[in-house]
Coordinates of C-alpha atoms in Angstrom, one line a residue:
M1 CA -230.4 -92.7 51.3
S2 CA -228.9 -90.1 50.5
S3 CA -225.5 -89.2 52.6
L4 CA -227.0 -86.7 54.7
E5 CA -229.1 -89.5 56.0
S6 CA -226.0 -91.8 56.3
N7 CA -223.9 -89.7 57.9
S8 CA -227.1 -88.8 60.3
N9 CA -227.2 -92.8 60.9
Q10 CA -223.2 -93.5 61.6
E11 CA -224.1 -91.1 64.9
K12 CA -226.3 -93.1 65.9
K13 CA -224.1 -95.5 66.7
I14 CA -220.3 -94.7 66.4
Y15 CA -220.5 -94.4 70.1
D16 CA -222.6 -98.6 70.4
E17 CA -220.1 -100.5 72.2
T18 CA -220.0 -102.9 69.7
Q19 CA -219.7 -101.6 67.4
A20 CA -216.4 -99.6 68.7
V21 CA -214.6 -102.9 68.7
V22 CA -215.4 -104.0 65.8
G23 CA -215.0 -100.5 63.8
S24 CA -211.9 -101.0 65.1
A25 CA -210.3 -104.7 64.4
H26 CA -207.1 -103.3 61.5
A27 CA -206.3 -101.1 64.4
D28 CA -202.8 -101.4 66.3
P29 CA -203.4 -103.3 69.9
E30 CA -202.7 -100.3 71.5
T31 CA -205.6 -98.0 70.5
Q32 CA -208.4 -101.4 70.0
A33 CA -207.5 -102.4 73.9
K34 CA -208.5 -98.1 74.5
V35 CA -211.5 -98.8 72.1
E36 CA -212.7 -101.7 74.3
Q37 CA -212.2 -99.3 77.1
V38 CA -216.1 -98.0 77.9
Y39 CA -217.7 -97.0 80.6
D40 CA -221.7 -96.7 80.8
P41 CA -222.5 -94.5 83.6
S42 CA -226.3 -95.7 82.7
Q43 CA -225.8 -99.0 84.9
E44 CA -225.1 -97.5 88.3
S45 CA -227.2 -97.2 90.3
I46 CA -228.6 -92.9 90.4
W47 CA -227.1 -92.4 93.8
T48 CA -223.4 -93.0 92.1
R49 CA -224.8 -91.2 89.6
L50 CA -225.3 -87.6 91.0
G51 CA -221.9 -88.5 93.3
L52 CA -224.3 -89.6 96.2
N53 CA -223.0 -92.9 98.0
F54 CA -218.8 -94.3 98.4
E55 CA -218.9 -96.6 94.7
S56 CA -218.7 -93.2 93.6
Y57 CA -216.5 -92.3 94.4
K58 CA -214.4 -95.2 92.7
R59 CA -211.5 -94.3 89.8
A60 CA -214.4 -94.3 86.4
P61 CA -212.9 -97.5 84.6
G62 CA -212.9 -95.3 82.0
S63 CA -214.8 -92.5 79.0
T64 CA -218.7 -92.8 78.4
R65 CA -217.7 -91.8 74.8
G66 CA -221.1 -89.9 75.5
Q67 CA -220.1 -87.4 73.1
I68 CA -221.0 -87.5 69.6
V69 CA -219.2 -87.5 65.7
H70 CA -221.0 -86.2 62.9
G71 CA -219.3 -87.6 59.1
T72 CA -217.0 -90.4 59.1
A73 CA -214.4 -90.3 61.2
A74 CA -211.2 -93.0 60.3
P75 CA -212.3 -96.2 63.1
E76 CA -207.9 -94.8 64.1
L77 CA -209.1 -91.6 65.4
V78 CA -213.0 -92.6 67.5
G79 CA -211.7 -93.5 70.8
Q80 CA -209.1 -90.9 70.5
E81 CA -209.5 -88.2 73.1
N82 CA -212.8 -89.0 74.7
P83 CA -212.3 -87.6 77.8
L84 CA -213.3 -88.9 81.0
L85 CA -215.8 -86.4 81.7
Q86 CA -219.2 -87.6 81.8
Q87 CA -221.5 -85.2 79.5
K88 CA -224.0 -83.5 82.5
M89 CA -225.4 -80.4 80.6
K90 CA -228.0 -79.6 79.2
P91 CA -228.3 -76.7 76.2
R92 CA -230.3 -74.7 78.6
H93 CA -227.1 -75.1 81.2
L94 CA -224.7 -73.5 78.8
Q95 CA -227.2 -71.4 77.6
M96 CA -227.7 -69.3 80.9
I97 CA -223.9 -70.3 81.6
A98 CA -222.5 -67.7 78.2
V99 CA -225.4 -65.4 79.4
G100 CA -225.9 -64.9 82.9
G101 CA -222.8 -67.7 84.5
S102 CA -219.9 -64.6 84.5
I103 CA -222.7 -62.1 86.3
G104 CA -220.9 -61.3 89.3
T105 CA -219.8 -58.9 91.7
G106 CA -217.4 -56.4 88.6
L107 CA -220.9 -55.2 87.9
F108 CA -222.6 -55.0 90.5
V109 CA -219.9 -54.1 92.5
G110 CA -217.3 -53.4 90.9
S111 CA -219.0 -50.5 88.6
G112 CA -219.3 -48.9 91.9
S113 CA -215.4 -48.5 92.0
A114 CA -214.9 -48.2 88.4
L115 CA -218.0 -45.3 88.2
A116 CA -216.1 -42.7 90.6
S117 CA -212.3 -43.2 88.6
G118 CA -213.2 -43.2 85.4
G119 CA -216.6 -40.9 85.2
P120 CA -220.0 -42.7 83.3
A121 CA -217.6 -42.6 80.2
G122 CA -215.1 -43.6 80.9
V123 CA -217.4 -46.9 82.3
L124 CA -218.7 -47.0 78.7
I125 CA -215.5 -46.7 76.4
A126 CA -213.7 -49.6 78.8
W127 CA -216.7 -51.8 78.1
I128 CA -218.1 -51.3 74.8
I129 CA -214.0 -51.9 74.3
M130 CA -213.1 -55.2 76.0
G131 CA -217.3 -56.4 75.1
V132 CA -215.7 -56.2 71.0
M133 CA -212.6 -57.6 71.8
L134 CA -214.4 -60.4 74.0
I135 CA -216.7 -61.5 70.8
N136 CA -213.3 -62.1 69.2
V137 CA -212.6 -64.3 71.8
T138 CA -215.6 -66.3 72.2
Q139 CA -216.6 -66.5 68.6
A140 CA -212.7 -67.8 68.1
L141 CA -213.0 -69.7 71.3
G142 CA -216.7 -71.6 69.6
E143 CA -215.1 -71.9 66.7
M144 CA -213.0 -74.7 68.5
A145 CA -214.2 -75.6 70.8
I146 CA -217.6 -77.3 68.5
L147 CA -214.5 -78.6 66.7
Y148 CA -212.1 -79.2 69.7
P149 CA -214.4 -80.3 72.9
V150 CA -211.6 -81.9 74.1
S151 CA -210.4 -81.9 77.9
G152 CA -209.3 -78.9 79.3
G153 CA -210.6 -77.2 76.4
F154 CA -208.1 -73.6 75.1
Y155 CA -205.4 -75.4 77.0
T156 CA -205.6 -78.3 74.9
L157 CA -205.7 -76.2 72.1
A158 CA -202.8 -74.4 73.0
S159 CA -201.1 -77.0 74.0
R160 CA -201.5 -78.0 70.6
M161 CA -201.3 -75.5 68.1
L162 CA -198.7 -72.8 70.2
D163 CA -196.6 -74.3 72.4
P164 CA -196.5 -77.0 74.7
S165 CA -194.3 -74.6 77.4
F166 CA -196.2 -71.6 77.4
A167 CA -199.3 -73.9 77.6
F168 CA -198.8 -75.1 80.7
A169 CA -197.3 -71.4 81.4
M170 CA -201.7 -70.5 81.0
G171 CA -202.5 -73.5 81.9
W172 CA -200.6 -73.5 85.4
N173 CA -202.0 -69.0 85.6
Y174 CA -205.4 -70.2 84.8
V175 CA -205.6 -72.8 87.4
F176 CA -203.9 -70.3 90.8
Q177 CA -206.4 -67.9 88.8
W178 CA -209.3 -69.5 90.1
A179 CA -207.6 -70.7 93.0
V180 CA -206.9 -67.4 94.5
V181 CA -210.5 -65.4 93.1
L182 CA -212.8 -68.1 95.4
P183 CA -211.3 -66.8 98.6
L184 CA -212.3 -63.2 97.7
E185 CA -215.5 -64.1 96.3
I186 CA -215.9 -66.2 99.5
T187 CA -214.6 -63.1 101.6
V188 CA -217.2 -61.4 99.6
A189 CA -220.1 -63.1 100.4
G190 CA -220.0 -62.5 104.2
T191 CA -219.3 -59.0 103.6
T192 CA -222.6 -58.3 101.6
V193 CA -224.6 -60.4 103.9
Q194 CA -222.6 -57.2 106.6
Y195 CA -225.0 -55.6 105.3
W196 CA -228.0 -56.7 107.3
T197 CA -226.0 -57.2 110.7
D198 CA -222.4 -57.0 111.7
Q199 CA -223.3 -58.6 114.7
V200 CA -222.3 -63.0 113.6
P201 CA -218.7 -62.4 113.7
L202 CA -216.6 -62.8 108.8
A203 CA -215.9 -66.1 110.2
A204 CA -218.7 -67.3 110.7
W205 CA -220.1 -66.0 107.0
I206 CA -216.5 -67.3 105.1
T207 CA -217.0 -70.6 107.2
L208 CA -220.6 -71.7 106.4
F209 CA -220.1 -70.1 103.1
F210 CA -217.0 -72.9 102.4
V211 CA -219.7 -75.6 103.7
V212 CA -221.9 -74.4 101.2
I213 CA -219.1 -74.9 98.0
I214 CA -218.1 -78.2 99.5
I215 CA -221.8 -79.3 99.5
A216 CA -222.0 -77.9 95.6
S217 CA -219.6 -79.3 94.2
M218 CA -220.2 -82.9 95.2
F219 CA -223.0 -83.1 93.3
G220 CA -220.1 -82.7 90.2
T221 CA -220.2 -81.3 87.1
L222 CA -224.8 -81.3 87.7
G223 CA -224.8 -79.5 90.6
Y224 CA -222.4 -76.9 88.8
A225 CA -224.7 -76.7 85.7
E226 CA -227.6 -77.1 87.3
E227 CA -226.8 -73.5 90.2
E228 CA -225.7 -71.6 86.9
F229 CA -228.9 -72.2 85.1
W230 CA -231.2 -71.2 88.1
S231 CA -228.9 -68.1 89.8
S232 CA -228.0 -67.1 86.4
C233 CA -231.8 -66.7 85.7
L234 CA -232.0 -64.9 89.6
K235 CA -229.3 -62.1 87.5
L236 CA -231.3 -61.3 84.3
L237 CA -234.4 -60.6 86.1
V238 CA -233.3 -59.0 88.9
V239 CA -231.1 -57.0 86.0
V240 CA -233.4 -56.2 83.5
M241 CA -236.0 -55.5 86.9
F242 CA -233.3 -52.4 87.7
I243 CA -232.8 -51.7 83.4
F244 CA -236.5 -50.8 83.6
I245 CA -236.1 -49.3 87.0
G246 CA -233.2 -47.0 86.1
I247 CA -235.1 -45.4 83.1
I248 CA -238.3 -44.8 84.2
C249 CA -236.4 -42.4 87.9
I250 CA -234.5 -40.9 85.0
C251 CA -237.3 -39.7 83.8
G252 CA -238.1 -38.6 87.3
G253 CA -241.4 -41.7 87.1
G254 CA -239.9 -42.6 90.6
P255 CA -241.8 -42.9 93.3
S256 CA -242.9 -38.9 95.8
G257 CA -240.4 -37.9 97.7
G258 CA -237.7 -40.0 96.3
E259 CA -234.6 -38.4 94.7
Y260 CA -235.9 -39.4 91.3
D261 CA -239.7 -37.5 91.7
Q262 CA -238.2 -35.3 88.6
Y263 CA -236.9 -36.2 85.7
V264 CA -232.6 -36.5 85.9
G265 CA -231.7 -37.3 82.3
G266 CA -228.5 -35.9 81.5
R267 CA -227.6 -33.7 84.1
Y268 CA -225.1 -35.7 85.9
W269 CA -223.2 -36.0 82.7
Q270 CA -222.2 -31.9 83.4
D271 CA -221.4 -31.8 86.6
P272 CA -219.8 -33.6 87.8
G273 CA -219.1 -34.3 83.7
A274 CA -218.7 -37.5 81.6
L275 CA -214.7 -38.0 82.8
A276 CA -213.5 -38.2 86.4
N277 CA -210.2 -38.6 86.0
G278 CA -209.1 -37.9 82.1
F279 CA -207.7 -40.9 80.2
K280 CA -205.7 -42.3 82.8
G281 CA -209.4 -42.8 84.5
V282 CA -210.2 -44.8 81.4
C283 CA -207.2 -46.2 81.2
S284 CA -207.9 -47.4 85.3
V285 CA -210.9 -48.9 84.4
F286 CA -210.2 -51.1 81.7
V287 CA -208.8 -54.3 84.4
T288 CA -212.8 -54.4 86.4
A289 CA -214.0 -54.6 83.4
A290 CA -212.0 -57.7 82.1
F291 CA -212.9 -58.6 85.8
S292 CA -216.2 -58.2 85.5
F293 CA -216.4 -60.0 82.6
A294 CA -213.1 -63.2 83.4
G295 CA -215.3 -66.2 83.3
T296 CA -216.8 -66.3 79.8
E297 CA -214.1 -67.9 78.3
L298 CA -215.9 -71.1 80.9
V299 CA -218.2 -72.3 77.4
G300 CA -215.1 -73.4 76.5
L301 CA -214.5 -75.8 79.1
A302 CA -217.7 -76.9 79.1
A303 CA -218.2 -78.2 75.2
T304 CA -215.8 -81.4 76.8
E305 CA -219.3 -82.2 79.4
T306 CA -222.2 -81.6 76.4
P307 CA -223.1 -84.9 74.8
D308 CA -223.0 -82.6 70.8
P309 CA -221.4 -79.3 70.3
R310 CA -221.5 -79.6 67.0
K311 CA -225.7 -78.4 68.4
T312 CA -225.7 -76.7 71.5
M313 CA -223.1 -74.4 71.6
P314 CA -223.0 -71.8 69.0
S315 CA -226.3 -70.4 70.7
A316 CA -224.3 -69.9 73.4
V317 CA -221.0 -68.9 72.0
K318 CA -224.5 -66.3 70.6
N319 CA -226.1 -65.4 73.6
T320 CA -222.3 -63.3 74.6
F321 CA -223.3 -60.0 72.3
W322 CA -227.1 -59.9 74.0
R323 CA -225.4 -60.3 77.7
I324 CA -222.8 -57.8 76.8
T325 CA -225.2 -55.3 75.2
L326 CA -228.5 -55.4 77.6
I327 CA -226.2 -56.2 80.5
Y328 CA -224.0 -55.4 80.7
I329 CA -223.7 -51.7 78.5
T330 CA -227.4 -51.2 79.2
S331 CA -227.4 -51.3 83.1
L332 CA -224.1 -49.7 82.7
T333 CA -225.4 -46.0 81.3
I334 CA -228.6 -46.4 83.8
I335 CA -225.7 -45.6 86.4
G336 CA -224.1 -43.1 85.1
L337 CA -226.6 -42.0 84.1
A338 CA -228.7 -42.0 87.7
I339 CA -225.5 -41.2 90.3
P340 CA -222.4 -39.1 90.0
F341 CA -218.8 -40.3 89.5
N342 CA -217.9 -37.7 92.7
D343 CA -221.0 -39.3 94.9
P344 CA -219.5 -39.4 98.8
D345 CA -221.8 -43.9 98.7
L346 CA -219.6 -45.5 96.5
F347 CA -216.4 -44.5 98.5
D348 CA -217.7 -45.4 101.9
G349 CA -218.2 -48.5 103.0
S350 CA -217.7 -52.2 101.5
G351 CA -219.7 -54.9 99.6
A352 CA -223.5 -54.2 98.9
D353 CA -222.9 -50.6 100.2
I354 CA -220.8 -49.0 97.1
S355 CA -222.6 -50.7 95.1
P356 CA -224.3 -48.3 92.6
F357 CA -227.7 -50.6 92.0
V358 CA -228.1 -50.6 95.8
I359 CA -228.1 -47.1 96.5
V360 CA -230.3 -46.0 93.1
I361 CA -233.1 -48.6 94.9
D362 CA -232.5 -46.9 98.6
R363 CA -232.5 -43.3 96.4
A364 CA -235.7 -43.8 95.1
G365 CA -237.6 -45.4 98.3
I366 CA -238.5 -48.5 96.3
R367 CA -238.9 -50.6 99.6
G368 CA -237.7 -54.3 99.6
L369 CA -235.7 -54.3 96.4
N370 CA -232.5 -53.6 97.2
H371 CA -232.7 -55.9 99.5
L372 CA -233.9 -58.3 96.4
I373 CA -230.4 -56.5 94.9
N374 CA -228.4 -57.7 97.7
V375 CA -229.3 -61.3 98.3
T376 CA -229.6 -61.3 94.0
I377 CA -225.5 -60.3 95.0
C378 CA -225.1 -63.3 97.2
I379 CA -226.0 -65.5 95.6
S380 CA -223.9 -64.2 92.1
V381 CA -220.9 -64.7 95.1
L382 CA -220.7 -67.4 95.9
S383 CA -221.9 -68.7 92.0
I384 CA -218.6 -66.7 90.4
G385 CA -216.7 -69.3 93.6
L386 CA -218.9 -72.8 92.5
S387 CA -217.6 -71.3 89.1
C388 CA -214.0 -71.1 90.8
V389 CA -214.1 -74.7 90.9
Y390 CA -215.8 -75.8 88.4
A391 CA -212.8 -74.4 85.6
G392 CA -209.3 -74.7 88.5
S393 CA -210.0 -78.8 88.5
R394 CA -211.1 -79.5 85.1
T395 CA -208.0 -77.1 83.7
L396 CA -205.9 -79.2 86.7
T397 CA -206.9 -82.1 85.1
A398 CA -206.1 -81.5 82.1
L399 CA -203.0 -79.8 82.4
A400 CA -202.2 -83.1 84.8
E401 CA -203.5 -86.3 81.0
T402 CA -200.4 -83.7 79.5
G403 CA -198.0 -84.3 81.8
Y404 CA -198.0 -81.1 83.2
A405 CA -198.9 -81.9 86.7
P406 CA -199.3 -84.9 89.6
K407 CA -200.9 -88.3 87.3
M408 CA -203.1 -88.8 90.9
F409 CA -204.6 -85.3 89.4
T410 CA -206.3 -87.6 86.7
Y411 CA -208.6 -89.5 88.8
I412 CA -212.0 -88.7 87.5
D413 CA -214.7 -91.5 89.7
K414 CA -217.2 -92.4 88.4
A415 CA -220.7 -89.2 88.5
G416 CA -218.0 -87.1 86.6
R417 CA -216.5 -85.5 89.4
P418 CA -211.9 -85.3 88.7
L419 CA -211.4 -85.7 92.7
A420 CA -207.8 -84.9 93.2
S421 CA -208.0 -81.2 91.2
V422 CA -211.1 -80.5 92.5
C423 CA -210.3 -80.8 96.7
A424 CA -206.9 -79.1 94.9
I425 CA -208.7 -76.0 94.4
L426 CA -210.7 -76.5 97.8
I427 CA -207.7 -76.1 99.9
F428 CA -207.0 -72.3 98.9
A429 CA -210.5 -71.9 100.3
P430 CA -209.7 -71.5 104.0
L431 CA -207.4 -68.8 102.7
A432 CA -209.8 -65.5 103.4
Y433 CA -210.0 -66.1 106.7
I434 CA -206.5 -64.4 106.6
N435 CA -209.4 -61.4 105.6
V436 CA -210.0 -62.0 109.2
A437 CA -206.6 -61.1 110.4
D438 CA -205.4 -56.9 110.9
V439 CA -202.5 -57.8 108.5
G440 CA -205.0 -59.4 106.5
S441 CA -206.2 -56.8 103.8
A442 CA -202.2 -56.7 102.3
V443 CA -201.6 -60.4 102.2
F444 CA -204.9 -60.6 100.3
D445 CA -204.0 -57.6 98.0
W446 CA -200.8 -59.2 97.6
L447 CA -203.0 -62.5 96.8
V448 CA -205.4 -61.5 94.6
A449 CA -203.1 -59.9 91.9
L450 CA -202.1 -63.2 90.6
S451 CA -205.5 -62.5 88.9
G452 CA -204.8 -59.5 88.2
L453 CA -204.2 -59.9 84.6
S454 CA -204.5 -63.3 84.3
T455 CA -207.7 -63.1 83.0
L456 CA -206.7 -61.3 80.0
F457 CA -203.5 -63.0 79.4
T458 CA -205.9 -66.1 78.4
W459 CA -207.7 -64.6 76.5
L460 CA -204.5 -63.3 74.3
A461 CA -203.7 -66.8 73.8
I462 CA -206.8 -67.8 73.2
C463 CA -207.0 -65.4 70.4
V464 CA -203.0 -66.0 69.7
T465 CA -204.7 -69.5 69.5
H466 CA -207.4 -69.4 67.0
I467 CA -205.2 -67.7 64.2
R468 CA -202.2 -70.8 63.7
F469 CA -205.5 -73.1 63.9
R470 CA -206.4 -71.2 60.9
K471 CA -203.1 -71.6 60.1
A472 CA -202.2 -75.2 60.2
W473 CA -206.3 -76.0 59.3
K474 CA -205.3 -73.7 55.1
V475 CA -201.5 -75.1 55.4
Q476 CA -202.9 -78.6 55.5
G477 CA -205.4 -78.5 53.0
H478 CA -208.5 -78.1 55.1
S479 CA -211.5 -75.6 53.6
V480 CA -213.5 -73.1 56.2
E481 CA -216.5 -75.2 55.3
E482 CA -215.8 -77.2 56.4
L483 CA -215.7 -76.3 59.8
P484 CA -219.4 -76.6 61.8
F485 CA -219.1 -72.9 63.4
T486 CA -216.9 -70.9 62.2
A487 CA -216.1 -67.5 64.2
L488 CA -218.4 -64.1 63.2
G489 CA -215.0 -62.1 62.4
G490 CA -212.7 -64.8 60.9
V491 CA -209.0 -64.6 61.7
W492 CA -209.9 -60.9 61.1
G493 CA -212.1 -60.9 65.1
S494 CA -209.1 -61.7 67.0
W495 CA -206.3 -60.3 65.5
L496 CA -208.8 -57.4 66.5
G497 CA -209.5 -58.9 69.7
A498 CA -205.7 -59.5 69.8
G499 CA -204.6 -55.7 69.3
L500 CA -207.2 -54.8 71.7
I501 CA -205.8 -57.3 74.6
V502 CA -202.2 -55.1 73.9
L503 CA -203.7 -52.2 74.2
V504 CA -205.4 -53.0 77.6
L505 CA -202.1 -54.7 79.4
I506 CA -200.2 -51.1 77.8
A507 CA -202.8 -48.9 79.1
Q508 CA -202.5 -51.5 83.0
F509 CA -199.0 -50.9 82.5
Y510 CA -199.6 -46.9 82.1
I511 CA -201.4 -46.9 85.0
A512 CA -199.6 -48.4 87.3
V513 CA -195.9 -46.9 86.5
W514 CA -198.9 -43.1 86.3
P515 CA -202.0 -44.2 88.9
V516 CA -204.2 -42.5 88.9
G517 CA -204.5 -39.5 92.0
G518 CA -200.0 -39.7 91.2
S519 CA -197.7 -41.2 93.0
E520 CA -196.4 -41.5 96.3
G521 CA -192.8 -42.7 95.4
G522 CA -190.5 -45.4 96.8
T523 CA -191.5 -47.8 98.0
A524 CA -195.4 -47.8 98.0
A525 CA -194.8 -47.2 94.3
A526 CA -192.9 -50.6 93.3
E527 CA -195.4 -51.8 95.6
A528 CA -199.0 -50.6 93.9
F529 CA -196.7 -51.7 90.6
F530 CA -196.2 -55.0 91.1
I531 CA -199.9 -55.7 93.1
S532 CA -200.7 -54.0 89.4
Y533 CA -199.3 -55.9 86.8
L534 CA -197.6 -59.0 89.4
A535 CA -199.5 -62.1 86.6
A536 CA -197.3 -61.5 84.3
P537 CA -193.5 -61.9 85.8
V538 CA -195.6 -64.7 87.3
L539 CA -196.8 -66.1 84.3
I540 CA -193.3 -66.1 82.4
L541 CA -191.6 -67.3 84.8
F542 CA -194.0 -70.7 84.8
W543 CA -193.2 -70.2 81.3
V544 CA -189.3 -69.7 81.5
I545 CA -190.3 -73.8 84.1
G546 CA -192.2 -75.1 80.9
Y547 CA -189.1 -74.4 78.8
A548 CA -186.4 -76.5 81.0
W549 CA -188.6 -78.6 82.3
K550 CA -190.1 -80.2 78.5
R551 CA -187.6 -78.2 76.2
T552 CA -190.7 -77.8 73.1
L553 CA -190.8 -75.7 70.8
P554 CA -193.8 -74.4 68.6
R555 CA -194.4 -76.2 65.8
K556 CA -194.6 -75.5 62.4
A557 CA -198.8 -75.2 61.0
M558 CA -198.0 -78.1 58.7
D559 CA -197.0 -80.3 61.9
I560 CA -200.0 -79.5 64.3
D561 CA -202.3 -82.1 64.9
L562 CA -205.6 -82.2 63.4
D563 CA -207.2 -84.5 64.0
T564 CA -206.9 -86.5 67.5
G565 CA -210.6 -84.4 69.3
R566 CA -211.9 -84.0 66.3
K567 CA -215.7 -84.6 66.5
S568 CA -216.9 -83.1 63.0
W569 CA -215.1 -85.1 59.7
Y570 CA -218.0 -84.0 57.4
T571 CA -216.7 -83.3 54.0
V572 CA -217.6 -79.5 52.0
E573 CA -220.4 -81.4 50.0
E574 CA -221.3 -82.7 53.6
M575 CA -222.2 -79.2 55.6
R576 CA -223.7 -77.3 52.3
Q577 CA -226.0 -80.0 53.1
V578 CA -226.0 -79.9 57.1
R579 CA -226.6 -76.0 56.2
M580 CA -229.8 -75.9 54.2
A581 CA -231.2 -79.0 56.2
P582 CA -234.1 -77.1 57.8
R583 CA -233.5 -76.2 61.7
R584 CA -234.5 -78.1 64.0
W585 CA -235.8 -77.2 66.9
I586 CA -233.3 -78.5 69.9
R587 CA -234.9 -80.3 72.9
C588 CA -233.3 -79.5 76.7

């Protein structure tokens, strides 16, 4: 029997409870006790597994040990860092989370204000730069998440590879980012529905959508994964339809009597022009582009709830390239060709009224399709809202597991839901009612400012963590060939990604001090600056609190733990055999 076949057999047996106990016989008593705490959800009723009865809310007695270990691992390491979260996600879920999970208001609605601020060329420049950066971020994240599919994903890895105090700051910043975005998305969903009627009060729509998100959250990981799969299918269908219709309209093939029944081509790039506000306009678009890509890193969190990330994650990570090129760049190019940046419809109204997707379809005179796009925007907003609950709760649970949040947030029930963490994030949803008050918009602006740059800081941390991981991997005598998945650009790709993020942060600082259209000066200027850059001092404050609390410093590369939670133990020779083996179809 070849070594590869032997390892394959071991992968099938490694999580058998009896085998785990026997394999840990020579480990210390504490480790042995930990290994023996295995929970098998398949022994529960279907109602418990789906989270639809009272039994499902009881604490899970232990890890399901549902992740496959590839290669020969030391017995004392097999039972370590097995997340209590259950591995319910299938390959199709991961693919759609990667391809369409983060498509939402940033593209469907935010691209309109970006076009008005930066012009068609400014929009493309900003999105391409952010796209190149994001490809490197997802590649770096994929390399680490496939090797270490640990609870908390990039937060846990940052704590291990960088500095626990910095990870504390990044983790809480990430939790508050999603906690604040949740009421924002619920509010946007309410204003989107007002495209059809304004007879129903906004508060009523907020209540309805809040209840919908609570119900979806009851189904845990599987509810989130299935919702993401089907909503992403709808979003991709609508965007692809829009791309084909947009190309036909720009070429003059639109319905007779509509605005696009004659050739448009690059007319609006000539008049009013390609750039709306010059260099400032381009800089002002970066944050909108970052917001539209926010959530792409959720693939790294989802690796924890996947049985075999080594087989399912690589294709999901690689699909990010197609989402950026096909979905974002192509659709934004069409929008820039079909609508001038000084079009009054980009400034008048809110929600779907200023969506360039809806504007193009309305002007083309294609009946009914504008309603489909609006329905898609509404579903996309709710999808992002559910992602807020998923991302925020998983990170909060990881913070508690590492001692940086109250222990109550480590509670995970028999359905695999981090129950206390989910409730903690949902508590923020009623903040959406602030928008109903007269001063609501001003208060909400400050709340949203907390999440303004959080995504950029998270991506920067992922790049730096990867750079540090590669350094430790090399110093401790490992070869890159041992890695089950390697980032496309390697460590240089992470340096490029980190450099681009720093440039974007500098550009945002420039815009915060000298905004487009000039500054009003005095209190108004200070308020505008902090609304744009509030996330930076908040992150620094968390970092100081984390250091004062735990008094930790960055570890040396030689001292970084590269074994705990590792799920691929192939040697260089075994990895070469794996890569030479014929590819098999992965069943969904």
